[in-house]
Amino acid sequence: MHPTKDIRSLIQHLFAEFVTADSYSETLFNNYLQIFYANIIRCSENQYDASLPRKQAASHTLMPAILSYIRQNYHTLSLSALAAHFHYDSAYLSRLIREATGKNYREMITELKISEAKELLALTDRSMEEIAETVGYSGPDHFGYTFRKATGMSPRQYRTQNKPGKKMEL
């Protein structure tokens, strides 16, 4: 029997027991009500399961837009702000990002910041404070620590080794 026919039939039984005033009507009404709720839950679970592939496909079609938005706004972007912008739960969006990129949100942001910092260190004479602020770090100490952890050298060492025009020693 089709779920909506089951539910329609249950509603008819509920109504019949509601208007009947015999000694069993209250018990039957309560039992039909439980069966009615169980059928509604069953129908909603089936509809939820059927919609999962569409929801997953929609999230994967949005991933290029999400990644592009991250690249454009990583300097000041938080995971919660990103999730709110794309109408996702933060934990769910974090999982989607990891599935799509192989990196978690924090690793992605750090990679983008370090990449821009490398470029600024090699191509400009800006101070460490300015570069830290430009790429989105609160201060040069945190920037220096994160840069060293990511590259194995301090920002100053990186600048010295990667300045344009520096002759390569063989």
Tab-separated table of N, CA and C in Angstrom:
chain	number	residue	atom	x	y	z
A	1	MET	N	0.843	-1.189	0.000
A	1	MET	CA	0.000	0.000	0.000
A	1	MET	C	0.886	1.250	0.000
A	2	HIS	N	0.488	2.255	-0.698
A	2	HIS	CA	1.220	3.514	-0.779
A	2	HIS	C	1.167	4.234	0.567
A	3	PRO	N	2.267	4.871	1.004
A	3	PRO	CA	2.294	5.523	2.319
A	3	PRO	C	1.177	6.538	2.534
A	4	THR	N	0.847	7.329	1.518
A	4	THR	CA	-0.209	8.325	1.725
A	4	THR	C	-1.570	7.662	1.907
A	5	LYS	N	-1.780	6.500	1.249
A	5	LYS	CA	-3.026	5.765	1.454
A	5	LYS	C	-3.076	5.213	2.875
A	6	ASP	N	-1.930	4.724	3.366
A	6	ASP	CA	-1.858	4.247	4.757
A	6	ASP	C	-2.219	5.369	5.720
A	7	ILE	N	-1.644	6.503	5.506
A	7	ILE	CA	-1.885	7.638	6.398
A	7	ILE	C	-3.333	8.097	6.303
A	8	ARG	N	-3.870	8.147	5.103
A	8	ARG	CA	-5.274	8.535	4.929
A	8	ARG	C	-6.191	7.552	5.668
A	9	SER	N	-5.904	6.274	5.533
A	9	SER	CA	-6.689	5.248	6.211
A	9	SER	C	-6.585	5.394	7.733
A	10	LEU	N	-5.387	5.683	8.218
A	10	LEU	CA	-5.189	5.877	9.669
A	10	LEU	C	-5.966	7.092	10.176
A	11	ILE	N	-5.980	8.148	9.401
A	11	ILE	CA	-6.732	9.351	9.802
A	11	ILE	C	-8.226	9.016	9.884
A	12	GLN	N	-8.716	8.239	8.946
A	12	GLN	CA	-10.123	7.838	8.985
A	12	GLN	C	-10.418	7.005	10.237
A	13	HIS	N	-9.519	6.073	10.567
A	13	HIS	CA	-9.688	5.273	11.782
A	13	HIS	C	-9.614	6.149	13.037
A	14	LEU	N	-8.671	7.075	13.041
A	14	LEU	CA	-8.560	7.995	14.187
A	14	LEU	C	-9.859	8.766	14.386
A	15	PHE	N	-10.384	9.298	13.292
A	15	PHE	CA	-11.623	10.060	13.383
A	15	PHE	C	-12.778	9.179	13.885
A	16	ALA	N	-12.874	7.951	13.346
A	16	ALA	CA	-13.950	7.033	13.754
A	16	ALA	C	-13.869	6.727	15.242
A	17	GLU	N	-12.656	6.502	15.750
A	17	GLU	CA	-12.512	6.199	17.175
A	17	GLU	C	-12.745	7.446	18.035
A	18	PHE	N	-12.427	8.614	17.465
A	18	PHE	CA	-12.641	9.860	18.203
A	18	PHE	C	-14.136	10.108	18.435
A	19	VAL	N	-14.939	9.844	17.411
A	19	VAL	CA	-16.389	10.106	17.530
A	19	VAL	C	-17.142	8.953	18.196
A	20	THR	N	-16.540	7.784	18.244
A	20	THR	CA	-17.173	6.633	18.904
A	20	THR	C	-16.903	6.730	20.399
A	21	ALA	N	-17.913	6.447	21.170
A	21	ALA	CA	-17.752	6.588	22.620
A	21	ALA	C	-17.964	5.251	23.324
A	22	ASP	N	-17.246	4.208	22.886
A	22	ASP	CA	-17.368	2.954	23.620
A	22	ASP	C	-16.147	2.754	24.520
A	23	SER	N	-16.094	1.654	25.206
A	23	SER	CA	-15.049	1.443	26.211
A	23	SER	C	-13.662	1.226	25.585
A	24	TYR	N	-13.569	0.898	24.304
A	24	TYR	CA	-12.275	0.656	23.671
A	24	TYR	C	-11.800	1.817	22.794
A	25	SER	N	-12.625	2.777	22.561
A	25	SER	CA	-12.284	3.834	21.599
A	25	SER	C	-11.049	4.639	22.007
A	26	GLU	N	-10.896	4.934	23.278
A	26	GLU	CA	-9.722	5.703	23.699
A	26	GLU	C	-8.439	4.907	23.473
A	27	THR	N	-8.457	3.627	23.820
A	27	THR	CA	-7.285	2.771	23.614
A	27	THR	C	-6.970	2.640	22.126
A	28	LEU	N	-7.996	2.366	21.331
A	28	LEU	CA	-7.795	2.258	19.886
A	28	LEU	C	-7.314	3.582	19.289
A	29	PHE	N	-7.869	4.673	19.749
A	29	PHE	CA	-7.451	5.998	19.257
A	29	PHE	C	-5.960	6.196	19.521
A	30	ASN	N	-5.519	5.904	20.749
A	30	ASN	CA	-4.099	6.076	21.097
A	30	ASN	C	-3.203	5.158	20.264
A	31	ASN	N	-3.638	3.919	20.043
A	31	ASN	CA	-2.850	2.995	19.222
A	31	ASN	C	-2.776	3.455	17.771
A	32	TYR	N	-3.906	3.883	17.215
A	32	TYR	CA	-3.892	4.407	15.845
A	32	TYR	C	-3.008	5.655	15.747
A	33	LEU	N	-3.027	6.453	16.773
A	33	LEU	CA	-2.195	7.664	16.782
A	33	LEU	C	-0.709	7.292	16.751
A	34	GLN	N	-0.294	6.295	17.505
A	34	GLN	CA	1.092	5.839	17.487
A	34	GLN	C	1.474	5.301	16.107
A	35	ILE	N	0.582	4.523	15.518
A	35	ILE	CA	0.841	3.984	14.179
A	35	ILE	C	0.921	5.127	13.166
A	36	PHE	N	0.058	6.113	13.321
A	36	PHE	CA	0.063	7.286	12.444
A	36	PHE	C	1.417	8.002	12.504
A	37	TYR	N	1.905	8.271	13.727
A	37	TYR	CA	3.212	8.934	13.892
A	37	TYR	C	4.339	8.093	13.303
A	38	ALA	N	4.308	6.789	13.552
A	38	ALA	CA	5.346	5.908	13.008
A	38	ALA	C	5.364	5.952	11.481
A	39	ASN	N	4.197	5.984	10.864
A	39	ASN	CA	4.122	6.053	9.399
A	39	ASN	C	4.643	7.384	8.872
A	40	ILE	N	4.350	8.450	9.563
A	40	ILE	CA	4.867	9.769	9.144
A	40	ILE	C	6.392	9.777	9.214
A	41	ILE	N	6.930	9.243	10.301
A	41	ILE	CA	8.391	9.181	10.442
A	41	ILE	C	8.989	8.321	9.332
A	42	ARG	N	8.390	7.178	9.062
A	42	ARG	CA	8.872	6.293	8.001
A	42	ARG	C	8.866	7.019	6.653
A	43	CYS	N	7.798	7.726	6.345
A	43	CYS	CA	7.711	8.462	5.069
A	43	CYS	C	8.771	9.544	4.983
A	44	SER	N	8.982	10.282	6.088
A	44	SER	CA	9.984	11.347	6.030
A	44	SER	C	11.381	10.782	5.907
A	45	GLU	N	11.666	9.648	6.534
A	45	GLU	CA	12.985	9.034	6.387
A	45	GLU	C	13.208	8.599	4.943
A	46	ASN	N	12.189	8.013	4.324
A	46	ASN	CA	12.318	7.599	2.926
A	46	ASN	C	12.557	8.794	2.022
A	47	GLN	N	11.861	9.895	2.262
A	47	GLN	CA	12.058	11.091	1.454
A	47	GLN	C	13.444	11.669	1.696
A	48	TYR	N	13.914	11.640	2.950
A	48	TYR	CA	15.246	12.158	3.271
A	48	TYR	C	16.305	11.326	2.566
A	49	ASP	N	16.190	10.000	2.638
A	49	ASP	CA	17.156	9.123	1.983
A	49	ASP	C	17.174	9.347	0.476
A	50	ALA	N	16.013	9.549	-0.120
A	50	ALA	CA	15.937	9.756	-1.568
A	50	ALA	C	16.559	11.081	-1.967
A	51	SER	N	16.562	12.067	-1.076
A	51	SER	CA	17.103	13.378	-1.428
A	51	SER	C	18.600	13.484	-1.176
A	52	LEU	N	19.211	12.523	-0.489
A	52	LEU	CA	20.640	12.599	-0.187
A	52	LEU	C	21.524	12.732	-1.427
A	53	PRO	N	21.362	11.895	-2.453
A	53	PRO	CA	22.239	12.057	-3.622
A	53	PRO	C	22.130	13.441	-4.253
A	54	ARG	N	20.926	14.022	-4.275
A	54	ARG	CA	20.777	15.364	-4.847
A	54	ARG	C	21.494	16.394	-3.987
A	55	LYS	N	21.388	16.261	-2.672
A	55	LYS	CA	22.059	17.215	-1.782
A	55	LYS	C	23.571	17.093	-1.920
A	56	GLN	N	24.077	15.865	-1.989
A	56	GLN	CA	25.513	15.674	-2.137
A	56	GLN	C	25.984	16.224	-3.476
A	57	ALA	N	25.218	15.992	-4.524
A	57	ALA	CA	25.586	16.522	-5.840
A	57	ALA	C	25.592	18.046	-5.815
A	58	ALA	N	24.619	18.647	-5.138
A	58	ALA	CA	24.554	20.108	-5.056
A	58	ALA	C	25.774	20.660	-4.328
A	59	SER	N	26.198	19.999	-3.258
A	59	SER	CA	27.360	20.487	-2.514
A	59	SER	C	28.632	20.377	-3.353
A	60	HIS	N	28.730	19.343	-4.187
A	60	HIS	CA	29.916	19.198	-5.024
A	60	HIS	C	29.904	20.185	-6.188
A	61	THR	N	28.745	20.597	-6.649
A	61	THR	CA	28.700	21.610	-7.703
A	61	THR	C	29.032	22.980	-7.137
A	62	LEU	N	28.775	23.181	-5.863
A	62	LEU	CA	29.108	24.454	-5.228
A	62	LEU	C	30.578	24.541	-4.820
A	63	MET	N	31.269	23.403	-4.759
A	63	MET	CA	32.638	23.408	-4.247
A	63	MET	C	33.560	24.364	-5.002
A	64	PRO	N	33.531	24.448	-6.335
A	64	PRO	CA	34.405	25.433	-6.995
A	64	PRO	C	34.123	26.872	-6.520
A	65	ALA	N	32.863	27.200	-6.321
A	65	ALA	CA	32.514	28.543	-5.834
A	65	ALA	C	33.011	28.743	-4.403
A	66	ILE	N	32.891	27.715	-3.594
A	66	ILE	CA	33.363	27.798	-2.202
A	66	ILE	C	34.874	28.000	-2.173
A	67	LEU	N	35.600	27.215	-2.956
A	67	LEU	CA	37.064	27.332	-2.985
A	67	LEU	C	37.507	28.684	-3.542
A	68	SER	N	36.803	29.162	-4.544
A	68	SER	CA	37.111	30.485	-5.094
A	68	SER	C	36.877	31.574	-4.046
A	69	TYR	N	35.783	31.466	-3.317
A	69	TYR	CA	35.476	32.441	-2.266
A	69	TYR	C	36.562	32.418	-1.185
A	70	ILE	N	37.036	31.233	-0.848
A	70	ILE	CA	38.115	31.119	0.149
A	70	ILE	C	39.363	31.823	-0.364
A	71	ARG	N	39.749	31.571	-1.627
A	71	ARG	CA	40.955	32.193	-2.193
A	71	ARG	C	40.856	33.722	-2.215
A	72	GLN	N	39.659	34.242	-2.415
A	72	GLN	CA	39.487	35.692	-2.484
A	72	GLN	C	39.434	36.349	-1.114
A	73	ASN	N	39.001	35.605	-0.086
A	73	ASN	CA	38.742	36.221	1.214
A	73	ASN	C	39.513	35.606	2.379
A	74	TYR	N	40.518	34.796	2.107
A	74	TYR	CA	41.183	34.055	3.175
A	74	TYR	C	41.868	34.935	4.217
A	75	HIS	N	42.181	36.155	3.880
A	75	HIS	CA	42.881	37.035	4.820
A	75	HIS	C	42.096	37.220	6.119
A	76	THR	N	40.782	37.314	5.996
A	76	THR	CA	39.956	37.606	7.172
A	76	THR	C	38.821	36.605	7.372
A	77	LEU	N	38.790	35.559	6.582
A	77	LEU	CA	37.676	34.619	6.582
A	77	LEU	C	37.776	33.609	7.720
A	78	SER	N	36.653	33.338	8.353
A	78	SER	CA	36.572	32.256	9.343
A	78	SER	C	35.685	31.163	8.778
A	79	LEU	N	35.830	29.962	9.321
A	79	LEU	CA	35.005	28.848	8.853
A	79	LEU	C	33.531	29.128	9.089
A	80	SER	N	33.205	29.714	10.230
A	80	SER	CA	31.786	29.993	10.520
A	80	SER	C	31.224	31.039	9.557
A	81	ALA	N	32.011	32.046	9.196
A	81	ALA	CA	31.550	33.049	8.232
A	81	ALA	C	31.380	32.424	6.847
A	82	LEU	N	32.300	31.545	6.476
A	82	LEU	CA	32.196	30.848	5.192
A	82	LEU	C	30.945	29.977	5.169
A	83	ALA	N	30.721	29.240	6.236
A	83	ALA	CA	29.536	28.371	6.322
A	83	ALA	C	28.256	29.197	6.248
A	84	ALA	N	28.223	30.305	6.945
A	84	ALA	CA	27.036	31.164	6.917
A	84	ALA	C	26.809	31.726	5.512
A	85	HIS	N	27.889	32.112	4.845
A	85	HIS	CA	27.773	32.676	3.496
A	85	HIS	C	27.144	31.673	2.524
A	86	PHE	N	27.515	30.386	2.662
A	86	PHE	CA	27.002	29.359	1.754
A	86	PHE	C	25.854	28.545	2.358
A	87	HIS	N	25.364	28.978	3.521
A	87	HIS	CA	24.220	28.348	4.184
A	87	HIS	C	24.466	26.875	4.517
A	88	TYR	N	25.642	26.600	5.088
A	88	TYR	CA	25.996	25.266	5.541
A	88	TYR	C	26.304	25.284	7.024
A	89	ASP	N	26.243	24.141	7.635
A	89	ASP	CA	26.727	23.954	8.990
A	89	ASP	C	28.260	23.922	8.913
A	90	SER	N	28.950	24.530	9.873
A	90	SER	CA	30.416	24.615	9.840
A	90	SER	C	31.081	23.245	9.770
A	91	ALA	N	30.636	22.321	10.606
A	91	ALA	CA	31.249	20.978	10.623
A	91	ALA	C	31.028	20.268	9.289
A	92	TYR	N	29.839	20.396	8.735
A	92	TYR	CA	29.532	19.759	7.457
A	92	TYR	C	30.380	20.368	6.337
A	93	LEU	N	30.491	21.684	6.319
A	93	LEU	CA	31.284	22.346	5.292
A	93	LEU	C	32.752	21.962	5.423
A	94	SER	N	33.236	21.876	6.631
A	94	SER	CA	34.617	21.471	6.866
A	94	SER	C	34.866	20.079	6.286
A	95	ARG	N	33.927	19.168	6.497
A	95	ARG	CA	34.049	17.814	5.961
A	95	ARG	C	34.033	17.836	4.425
A	96	LEU	N	33.170	18.662	3.830
A	96	LEU	CA	33.120	18.768	2.370
A	96	LEU	C	34.441	19.285	1.803
A	97	ILE	N	35.013	20.269	2.471
A	97	ILE	CA	36.292	20.840	2.019
A	97	ILE	C	37.378	19.776	2.073
A	98	ARG	N	37.418	19.011	3.158
A	98	ARG	CA	38.427	17.954	3.298
A	98	ARG	C	38.256	16.901	2.206
A	99	GLU	N	37.002	16.529	1.929
A	99	GLU	CA	36.749	15.534	0.882
A	99	GLU	C	37.179	16.051	-0.487
A	100	ALA	N	36.957	17.328	-0.736
A	100	ALA	CA	37.260	17.903	-2.053
A	100	ALA	C	38.743	18.195	-2.250
A	101	THR	N	39.444	18.578	-1.170
A	101	THR	CA	40.824	19.036	-1.322
A	101	THR	C	41.863	18.134	-0.665
A	102	GLY	N	41.427	17.296	0.252
A	102	GLY	CA	42.384	16.482	1.008
A	102	GLY	C	43.003	17.243	2.166
A	103	LYS	N	42.583	18.490	2.360
A	103	LYS	CA	43.094	19.328	3.449
A	103	LYS	C	41.927	19.843	4.262
A	104	ASN	N	42.170	20.088	5.542
A	104	ASN	CA	41.105	20.713	6.320
A	104	ASN	C	41.129	22.220	6.074
A	105	TYR	N	40.115	22.896	6.575
A	105	TYR	CA	39.959	24.335	6.333
A	105	TYR	C	41.200	25.101	6.795
A	106	ARG	N	41.671	24.823	8.000
A	106	ARG	CA	42.814	25.543	8.566
A	106	ARG	C	44.064	25.338	7.718
A	107	GLU	N	44.308	24.112	7.268
A	107	GLU	CA	45.478	23.840	6.422
A	107	GLU	C	45.394	24.613	5.110
A	108	MET	N	44.204	24.688	4.541
A	108	MET	CA	44.027	25.437	3.300
A	108	MET	C	44.342	26.918	3.485
A	109	ILE	N	43.795	27.485	4.549
A	109	ILE	CA	44.018	28.908	4.822
A	109	ILE	C	45.503	29.177	5.056
A	110	THR	N	46.141	28.328	5.852
A	110	THR	CA	47.569	28.501	6.131
A	110	THR	C	48.374	28.419	4.843
A	111	GLU	N	48.054	27.461	3.996
A	111	GLU	CA	48.767	27.312	2.724
A	111	GLU	C	48.625	28.570	1.858
A	112	LEU	N	47.425	29.122	1.790
A	112	LEU	CA	47.209	30.343	1.005
A	112	LEU	C	47.990	31.519	1.585
A	113	LYS	N	47.973	31.657	2.891
A	113	LYS	CA	48.688	32.759	3.538
A	113	LYS	C	50.193	32.638	3.334
A	114	ILE	N	50.729	31.438	3.499
A	114	ILE	CA	52.171	31.228	3.343
A	114	ILE	C	52.579	31.454	1.888
A	115	SER	N	51.764	31.021	0.958
A	115	SER	CA	52.071	31.227	-0.463
A	115	SER	C	52.165	32.718	-0.798
A	116	GLU	N	51.202	33.500	-0.302
A	116	GLU	CA	51.258	34.945	-0.558
A	116	GLU	C	52.445	35.570	0.171
A	117	ALA	N	52.712	35.114	1.381
A	117	ALA	CA	53.845	35.647	2.148
A	117	ALA	C	55.158	35.387	1.417
A	118	LYS	N	55.323	34.205	0.859
A	118	LYS	CA	56.547	33.888	0.102
A	118	LYS	C	56.734	34.870	-1.052
A	119	GLU	N	55.643	35.125	-1.752
A	119	GLU	CA	55.704	36.057	-2.880
A	119	GLU	C	56.098	37.457	-2.408
A	120	LEU	N	55.481	37.915	-1.326
A	120	LEU	CA	55.787	39.252	-0.798
A	120	LEU	C	57.215	39.330	-0.265
A	121	LEU	N	57.672	38.271	0.366
A	121	LEU	CA	59.046	38.257	0.883
A	121	LEU	C	60.066	38.317	-0.247
A	122	ALA	N	59.802	37.577	-1.315
A	122	ALA	CA	60.755	37.517	-2.420
A	122	ALA	C	60.717	38.754	-3.306
A	123	LEU	N	59.544	39.376	-3.444
A	123	LEU	CA	59.406	40.439	-4.436
A	123	LEU	C	59.302	41.852	-3.877
A	124	THR	N	59.184	41.987	-2.558
A	124	THR	CA	59.069	43.334	-1.979
A	124	THR	C	60.063	43.498	-0.837
A	125	ASP	N	60.181	44.729	-0.386
A	125	ASP	CA	61.009	45.021	0.787
A	125	ASP	C	60.140	45.372	1.991
A	126	ARG	N	58.886	44.991	1.937
A	126	ARG	CA	57.976	45.299	3.038
A	126	ARG	C	58.455	44.622	4.319
A	127	SER	N	58.121	45.232	5.440
A	127	SER	CA	58.538	44.689	6.740
A	127	SER	C	57.751	43.425	7.068
A	128	MET	N	58.275	42.653	8.021
A	128	MET	CA	57.589	41.429	8.457
A	128	MET	C	56.216	41.758	9.035
A	129	GLU	N	56.124	42.880	9.751
A	129	GLU	CA	54.846	43.297	10.327
A	129	GLU	C	53.814	43.559	9.231
A	130	GLU	N	54.236	44.272	8.184
A	130	GLU	CA	53.333	44.572	7.074
A	130	GLU	C	52.893	43.301	6.348
A	131	ILE	N	53.841	42.416	6.112
A	131	ILE	CA	53.510	41.169	5.416
A	131	ILE	C	52.574	40.323	6.277
A	132	ALA	N	52.868	40.235	7.561
A	132	ALA	CA	52.001	39.464	8.471
A	132	ALA	C	50.581	40.003	8.425
A	133	GLU	N	50.451	41.322	8.494
A	133	GLU	CA	49.120	41.943	8.463
A	133	GLU	C	48.439	41.734	7.114
A	134	THR	N	49.188	41.877	6.029
A	134	THR	CA	48.637	41.727	4.685
A	134	THR	C	48.058	40.336	4.461
A	135	VAL	N	48.773	39.308	4.906
A	135	VAL	CA	48.309	37.941	4.655
A	135	VAL	C	47.320	37.452	5.703
A	136	GLY	N	47.086	38.249	6.743
A	136	GLY	CA	46.021	37.911	7.682
A	136	GLY	C	46.448	37.387	9.034
A	137	TYR	N	47.692	37.645	9.431
A	137	TYR	CA	48.124	37.241	10.768
A	137	TYR	C	48.040	38.422	11.717
A	138	SER	N	47.762	38.122	12.970
A	138	SER	CA	47.574	39.189	13.955
A	138	SER	C	48.879	39.869	14.333
A	139	GLY	N	49.991	39.208	14.134
A	139	GLY	CA	51.258	39.825	14.464
A	139	GLY	C	52.421	39.067	13.851
A	140	PRO	N	53.612	39.680	13.863
A	140	PRO	CA	54.774	39.054	13.224
A	140	PRO	C	55.250	37.784	13.944
A	141	ASP	N	55.024	37.681	15.246
A	141	ASP	CA	55.472	36.487	15.967
A	141	ASP	C	54.702	35.251	15.500
A	142	HIS	N	53.380	35.381	15.460
A	142	HIS	CA	52.562	34.253	15.001
A	142	HIS	C	52.855	33.942	13.541
A	143	PHE	N	53.035	34.979	12.755
A	143	PHE	CA	53.385	34.799	11.347
A	143	PHE	C	54.709	34.051	11.227
A	144	GLY	N	55.711	34.489	11.961
A	144	GLY	CA	57.038	33.859	11.905
A	144	GLY	C	56.996	32.394	12.324
A	145	TYR	N	56.254	32.111	13.395
A	145	TYR	CA	56.124	30.737	13.879
A	145	TYR	C	55.457	29.852	12.823
A	146	THR	N	54.357	30.334	12.257
A	146	THR	CA	53.617	29.552	11.263
A	146	THR	C	54.434	29.382	9.991
A	147	PHE	N	55.132	30.437	9.572
A	147	PHE	CA	55.949	30.375	8.362
A	147	PHE	C	57.071	29.356	8.538
A	148	ARG	N	57.737	29.389	9.679
A	148	ARG	CA	58.832	28.469	9.967
A	148	ARG	C	58.320	27.020	9.991
A	149	LYS	N	57.172	26.836	10.602
A	149	LYS	CA	56.583	25.495	10.687
A	149	LYS	C	56.233	24.965	9.290
A	150	ALA	N	55.762	25.849	8.413
A	150	ALA	CA	55.337	25.439	7.075
A	150	ALA	C	56.502	25.255	6.105
A	151	THR	N	57.554	26.065	6.247
A	151	THR	CA	58.633	26.057	5.249
A	151	THR	C	59.960	25.520	5.757
A	152	GLY	N	60.103	25.448	7.060
A	152	GLY	CA	61.371	24.992	7.612
A	152	GLY	C	62.411	26.091	7.738
A	153	MET	N	62.018	27.322	7.466
A	153	MET	CA	62.950	28.460	7.623
A	153	MET	C	62.176	29.696	8.055
A	154	SER	N	62.894	30.651	8.602
A	154	SER	CA	62.241	31.885	9.034
A	154	SER	C	61.906	32.730	7.809
A	155	PRO	N	60.990	33.683	7.978
A	155	PRO	CA	60.694	34.579	6.848
A	155	PRO	C	61.935	35.325	6.352
A	156	ARG	N	62.817	35.737	7.262
A	156	ARG	CA	64.040	36.449	6.860
A	156	ARG	C	64.962	35.543	6.035
A	157	GLN	N	65.116	34.299	6.467
A	157	GLN	CA	65.929	33.352	5.700
A	157	GLN	C	65.333	33.140	4.313
A	158	TYR	N	64.035	33.000	4.256
A	158	TYR	CA	63.369	32.794	2.973
A	158	TYR	C	63.618	33.998	2.064
A	159	ARG	N	63.479	35.196	2.615
A	159	ARG	CA	63.693	36.419	1.824
A	159	ARG	C	65.117	36.453	1.289
A	160	THR	N	66.078	36.156	2.127
A	160	THR	CA	67.485	36.184	1.724
A	160	THR	C	67.759	35.193	0.599
A	161	GLN	N	67.206	34.009	0.719
A	161	GLN	CA	67.469	32.960	-0.277
A	161	GLN	C	66.682	33.130	-1.573
A	162	ASN	N	65.617	33.921	-1.560
A	162	ASN	CA	64.734	33.986	-2.730
A	162	ASN	C	64.584	35.374	-3.332
A	163	LYS	N	65.481	36.269	-3.022
A	163	LYS	CA	65.441	37.602	-3.636
A	163	LYS	C	65.776	37.499	-5.111
A	164	PRO	N	65.053	38.208	-5.985
A	164	PRO	CA	65.377	38.202	-7.408
A	164	PRO	C	66.780	38.762	-7.625
A	165	GLY	N	67.493	38.202	-8.575
A	165	GLY	CA	68.823	38.684	-8.888
A	165	GLY	C	69.897	38.041	-8.032
A	166	LYS	N	69.514	37.284	-7.036
A	166	LYS	CA	70.508	36.606	-6.207
A	166	LYS	C	71.109	35.479	-7.041
A	167	LYS	N	72.427	35.422	-7.043
A	167	LYS	CA	73.088	34.393	-7.834
A	167	LYS	C	73.006	33.068	-7.105
A	168	MET	N	72.669	32.047	-7.851
A	168	MET	CA	72.580	30.706	-7.294
A	168	MET	C	73.997	30.164	-7.111
A	169	GLU	N	74.258	29.647	-5.948
A	169	GLU	CA	75.562	29.036	-5.699
A	169	GLU	C	75.467	27.556	-5.994
A	170	LEU	N	76.441	27.062	-6.736
A	170	LEU	CA	76.434	25.654	-7.095
A	170	LEU	C	77.341	24.844	-6.237
